[in-house]
């Protein structure tokens, strides 16, 4: 049972979630601006 891996894993998943959210926001922003054109 690798308890000491959990914090790293959680941090990685949080970082990935943030990264994915930023990418999604960027995508929606790009789509909105292209729709305006």
mmCIF file of C-alpha atoms in Angstrom:
data_model
loop_
_atom_site.group_PDB
_atom_site.id
_atom_site.type_symbol
_atom_site.label_atom_id
_atom_site.label_comp_id
_atom_site.label_asym_id
_atom_site.label_seq_id
_atom_site.Cartn_x
_atom_site.Cartn_y
_atom_site.Cartn_z
ATOM 1 C CA UNK A 1 0.000 0.000 0.000
ATOM 2 C CA UNK A 2 1.696 3.060 -1.349
ATOM 3 C CA UNK A 3 0.341 5.871 0.752
ATOM 4 C CA UNK A 4 3.312 8.087 -0.047
ATOM 5 C CA UNK A 5 2.342 8.048 -3.726
ATOM 6 C CA UNK A 6 -1.096 9.498 -3.092
ATOM 7 C CA UNK A 7 -0.124 13.177 -2.609
ATOM 8 C CA UNK A 8 1.976 13.140 -5.777
ATOM 9 C CA UNK A 9 -0.830 11.453 -7.692
ATOM 10 C CA UNK A 10 -3.374 13.935 -6.373
ATOM 11 C CA UNK A 11 -1.126 16.853 -7.288
ATOM 12 C CA UNK A 12 -0.583 15.454 -10.765
ATOM 13 C CA UNK A 13 -4.289 14.916 -11.333
ATOM 14 C CA UNK A 14 -5.068 18.416 -10.051
ATOM 15 C CA UNK A 15 -2.430 19.853 -12.357
ATOM 16 C CA UNK A 16 -3.835 17.891 -15.297
ATOM 17 C CA UNK A 17 -7.370 18.999 -14.451
ATOM 18 C CA UNK A 18 -6.261 22.626 -14.384
ATOM 19 C CA UNK A 19 -4.433 22.161 -17.665
ATOM 20 C CA UNK A 20 -7.491 20.556 -19.262
ATOM 21 C CA UNK A 21 -9.735 23.333 -17.971
ATOM 22 C CA UNK A 22 -7.422 25.975 -19.404
ATOM 23 C CA UNK A 23 -7.397 24.151 -22.745
ATOM 24 C CA UNK A 24 -11.192 23.903 -22.762
ATOM 25 C CA UNK A 25 -11.553 27.591 -21.903
ATOM 26 C CA UNK A 26 -9.090 28.482 -24.635
ATOM 27 C CA UNK A 27 -11.017 26.322 -27.117
ATOM 28 C CA UNK A 28 -14.366 27.904 -26.243
ATOM 29 C CA UNK A 29 -12.781 31.359 -26.418
ATOM 30 C CA UNK A 30 -11.317 30.610 -29.847
ATOM 31 C CA UNK A 31 -14.648 29.248 -31.020
ATOM 32 C CA UNK A 32 -16.481 32.344 -29.759
ATOM 33 C CA UNK A 33 -14.089 34.729 -31.506
ATOM 34 C CA UNK A 34 -14.233 32.743 -34.745
ATOM 35 C CA UNK A 35 -18.042 32.715 -34.513
ATOM 36 C CA UNK A 36 -18.009 36.508 -34.249
ATOM 37 C CA UNK A 37 -16.175 36.693 -37.559
#
